[in-house]
Tab-separated table of C-alpha atoms in Angstrom:
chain	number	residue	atom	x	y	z
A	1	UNK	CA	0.000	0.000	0.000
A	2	UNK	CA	1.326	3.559	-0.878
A	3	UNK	CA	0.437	6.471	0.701
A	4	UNK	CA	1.415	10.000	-0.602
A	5	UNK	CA	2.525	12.833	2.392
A	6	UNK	CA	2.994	16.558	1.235
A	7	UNK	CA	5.792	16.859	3.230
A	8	UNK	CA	7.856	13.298	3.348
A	9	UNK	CA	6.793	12.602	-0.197
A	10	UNK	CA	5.775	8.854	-1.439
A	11	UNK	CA	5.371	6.469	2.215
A	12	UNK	CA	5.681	2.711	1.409
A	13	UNK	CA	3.003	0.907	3.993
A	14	UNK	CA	3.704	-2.367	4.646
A	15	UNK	CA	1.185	-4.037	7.678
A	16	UNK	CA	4.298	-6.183	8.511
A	17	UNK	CA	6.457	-3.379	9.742
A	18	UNK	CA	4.036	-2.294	12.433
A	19	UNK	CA	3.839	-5.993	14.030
A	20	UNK	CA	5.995	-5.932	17.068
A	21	UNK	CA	7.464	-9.211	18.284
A	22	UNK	CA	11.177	-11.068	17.457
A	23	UNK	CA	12.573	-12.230	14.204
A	24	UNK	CA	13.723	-15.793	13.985
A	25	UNK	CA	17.212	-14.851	13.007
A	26	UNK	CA	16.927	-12.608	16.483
A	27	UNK	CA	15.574	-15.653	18.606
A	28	UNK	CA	18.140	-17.681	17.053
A	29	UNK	CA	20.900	-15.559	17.650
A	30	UNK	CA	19.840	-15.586	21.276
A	31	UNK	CA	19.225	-19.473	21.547
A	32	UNK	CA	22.814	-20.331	20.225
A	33	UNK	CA	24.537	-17.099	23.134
A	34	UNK	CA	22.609	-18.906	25.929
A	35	UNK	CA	23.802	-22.534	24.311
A	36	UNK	CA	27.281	-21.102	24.513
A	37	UNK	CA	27.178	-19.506	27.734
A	38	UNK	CA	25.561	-23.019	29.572
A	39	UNK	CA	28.279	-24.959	27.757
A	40	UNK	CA	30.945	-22.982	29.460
A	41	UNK	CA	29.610	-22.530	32.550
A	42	UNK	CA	29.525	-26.973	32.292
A	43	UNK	CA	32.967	-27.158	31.775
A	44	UNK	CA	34.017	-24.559	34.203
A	45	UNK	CA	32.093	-26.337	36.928
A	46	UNK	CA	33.542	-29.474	35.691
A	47	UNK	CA	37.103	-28.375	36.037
A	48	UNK	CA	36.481	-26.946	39.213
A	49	UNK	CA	34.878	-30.450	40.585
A	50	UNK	CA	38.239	-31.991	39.801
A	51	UNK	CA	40.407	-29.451	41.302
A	52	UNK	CA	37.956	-29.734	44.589
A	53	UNK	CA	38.838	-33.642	44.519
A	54	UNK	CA	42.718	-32.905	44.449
A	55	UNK	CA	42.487	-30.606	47.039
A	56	UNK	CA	40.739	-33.442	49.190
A	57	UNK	CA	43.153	-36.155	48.097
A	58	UNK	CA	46.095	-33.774	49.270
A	59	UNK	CA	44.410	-32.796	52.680
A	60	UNK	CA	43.734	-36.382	53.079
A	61	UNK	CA	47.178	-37.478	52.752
A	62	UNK	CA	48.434	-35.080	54.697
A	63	UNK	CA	46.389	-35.833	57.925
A	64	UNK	CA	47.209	-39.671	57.771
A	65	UNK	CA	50.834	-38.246	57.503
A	66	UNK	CA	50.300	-36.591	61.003
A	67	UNK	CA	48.486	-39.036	61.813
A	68	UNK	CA	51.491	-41.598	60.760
A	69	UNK	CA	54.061	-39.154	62.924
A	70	UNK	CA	52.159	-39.580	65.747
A	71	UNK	CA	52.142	-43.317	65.644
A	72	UNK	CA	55.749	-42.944	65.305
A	73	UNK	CA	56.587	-40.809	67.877
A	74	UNK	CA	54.501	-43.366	70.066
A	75	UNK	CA	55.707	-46.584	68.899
A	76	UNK	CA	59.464	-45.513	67.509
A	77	UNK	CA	58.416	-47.243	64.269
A	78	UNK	CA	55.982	-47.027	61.423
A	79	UNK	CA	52.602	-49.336	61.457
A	80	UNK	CA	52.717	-52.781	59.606
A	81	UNK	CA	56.695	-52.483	58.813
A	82	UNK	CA	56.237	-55.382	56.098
A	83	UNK	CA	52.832	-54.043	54.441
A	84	UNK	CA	53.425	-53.787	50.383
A	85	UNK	CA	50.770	-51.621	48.745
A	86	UNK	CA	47.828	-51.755	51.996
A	87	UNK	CA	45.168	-50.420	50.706
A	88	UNK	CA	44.072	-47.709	52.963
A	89	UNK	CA	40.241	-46.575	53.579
A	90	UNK	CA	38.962	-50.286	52.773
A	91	UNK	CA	37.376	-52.246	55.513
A	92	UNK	CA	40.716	-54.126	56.760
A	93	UNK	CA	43.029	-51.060	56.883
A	94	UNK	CA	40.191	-48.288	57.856
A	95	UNK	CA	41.531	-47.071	61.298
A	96	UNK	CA	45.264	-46.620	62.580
A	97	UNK	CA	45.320	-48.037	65.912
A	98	UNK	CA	47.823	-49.379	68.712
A	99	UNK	CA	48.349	-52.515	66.086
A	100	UNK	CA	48.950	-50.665	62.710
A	101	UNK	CA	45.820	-50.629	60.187
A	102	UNK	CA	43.360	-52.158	61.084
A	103	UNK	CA	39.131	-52.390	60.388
A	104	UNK	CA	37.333	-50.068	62.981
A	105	UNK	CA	35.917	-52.287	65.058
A	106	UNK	CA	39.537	-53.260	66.127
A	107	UNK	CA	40.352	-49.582	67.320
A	108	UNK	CA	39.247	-49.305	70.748
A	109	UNK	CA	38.291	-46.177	72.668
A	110	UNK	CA	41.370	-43.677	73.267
A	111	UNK	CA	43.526	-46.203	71.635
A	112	UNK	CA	43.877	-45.176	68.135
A	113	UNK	CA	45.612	-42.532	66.495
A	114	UNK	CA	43.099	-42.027	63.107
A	115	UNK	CA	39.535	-43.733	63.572
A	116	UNK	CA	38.412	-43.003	59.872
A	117	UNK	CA	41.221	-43.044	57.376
A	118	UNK	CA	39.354	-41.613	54.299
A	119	UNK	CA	38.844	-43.033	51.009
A	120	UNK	CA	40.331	-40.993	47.545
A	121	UNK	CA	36.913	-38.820	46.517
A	122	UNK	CA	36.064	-40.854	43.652
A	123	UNK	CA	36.319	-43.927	45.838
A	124	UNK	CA	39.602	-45.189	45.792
A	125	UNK	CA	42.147	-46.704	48.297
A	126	UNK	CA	45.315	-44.449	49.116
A	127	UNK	CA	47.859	-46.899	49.115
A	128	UNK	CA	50.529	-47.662	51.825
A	129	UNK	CA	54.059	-49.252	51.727
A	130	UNK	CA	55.554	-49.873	55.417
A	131	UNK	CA	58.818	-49.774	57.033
A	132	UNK	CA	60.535	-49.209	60.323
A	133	UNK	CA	61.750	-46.264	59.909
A	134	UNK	CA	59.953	-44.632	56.576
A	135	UNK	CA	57.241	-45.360	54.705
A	136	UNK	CA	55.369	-44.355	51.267
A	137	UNK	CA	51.784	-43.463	50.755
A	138	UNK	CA	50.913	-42.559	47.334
A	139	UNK	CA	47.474	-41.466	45.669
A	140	UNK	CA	46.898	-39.911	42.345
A	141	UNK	CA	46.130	-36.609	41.403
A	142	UNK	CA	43.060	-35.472	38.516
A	143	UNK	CA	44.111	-32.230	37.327
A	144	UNK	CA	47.217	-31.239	39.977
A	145	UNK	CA	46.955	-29.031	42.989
A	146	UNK	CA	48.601	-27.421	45.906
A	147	UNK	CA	51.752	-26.926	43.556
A	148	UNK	CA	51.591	-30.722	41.969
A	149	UNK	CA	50.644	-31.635	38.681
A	150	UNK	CA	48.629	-34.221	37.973
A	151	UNK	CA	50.054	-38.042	38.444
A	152	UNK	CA	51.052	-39.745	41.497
A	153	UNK	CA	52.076	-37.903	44.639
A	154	UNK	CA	53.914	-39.741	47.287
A	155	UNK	CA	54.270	-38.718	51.196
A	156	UNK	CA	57.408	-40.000	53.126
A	157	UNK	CA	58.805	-39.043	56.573
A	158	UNK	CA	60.171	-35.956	54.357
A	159	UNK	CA	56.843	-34.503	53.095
A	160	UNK	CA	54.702	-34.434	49.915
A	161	UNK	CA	57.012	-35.727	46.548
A	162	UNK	CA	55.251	-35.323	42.690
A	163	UNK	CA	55.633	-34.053	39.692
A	164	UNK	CA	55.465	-30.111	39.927
């Protein structure tokens, strides 16, 4: 439709211009930023799950360390001197009592020096190599933390050892 205006000359009508409302190229356009947006905020939570599990794992080790000193200090040697690769956390070796690791219903009252050794965060067993005078306790890390990268970090007598 054409209207004619003394003063702004020939006006094309069109009934579609006056419709108010979004394009589909506009809703689009929006659909694919929020798409974007919720895919980044997944793999940014993601990433920060795994460096919440490292920092676990690495607070974990440490207080079986103290935990470990302690013994030590009591006993003037490390528990189970001959243990190859105890798996810590699991039913057998789940408390550090008077008698090395053992399950929790062998730690009596005031006579243990960890009652719940934890388990890694994703469920896995921190592993334990005794001696008399040292020992090793290794677990694994996801995406590194606390100064490590990621791989296997191992706690002696002499603190925290991994790649860094």
């Amino acid at each position: 439709m054409i209207e004619f205006n003394k003063e702004l000359g020939l006006k094309f009508k069109n009934n579609y211009m006056n419709k108010k409302g979004f394009t589909l190229i506009e809703l689009l356009v929006v659909i694919a930023i929020i798409g974007l947006l919720s895919t980044l905020a997944v793999v940014s939570l993601g990433n920060a799950r795994t460096k919440s599990r490292d920092a676990k794992r690495l607070s974990d080790i440490k207080q079986i360390q103290n935990a470990l000193e302690m013994y030590f200090n009591d006993r003037n040697t490390y528990p189970n001197p001959t243990a190859v690769n105890l798996s810590l956390g699991e039913s057998n070796s789940n408390c550090l009592g008077m008698n090395g690791f053992v399950s929790t219903t062998l730690c009596v009252d005031d006579e243990f020096f960890m009652k719940d050794i934890p388990l890694d965060p994703l469920g896995e067993a921190y592993i334990y190599n005794g001696g008399v005078t040292t020992y090793t306790l290794r677990a694994v890390l996801e995406s590194g933390g606390g100064g490590f990268a990621s791989g296997p970090v191992t706690a002696t007598p002499n603190g925290l050892e991994g790649t860094r």
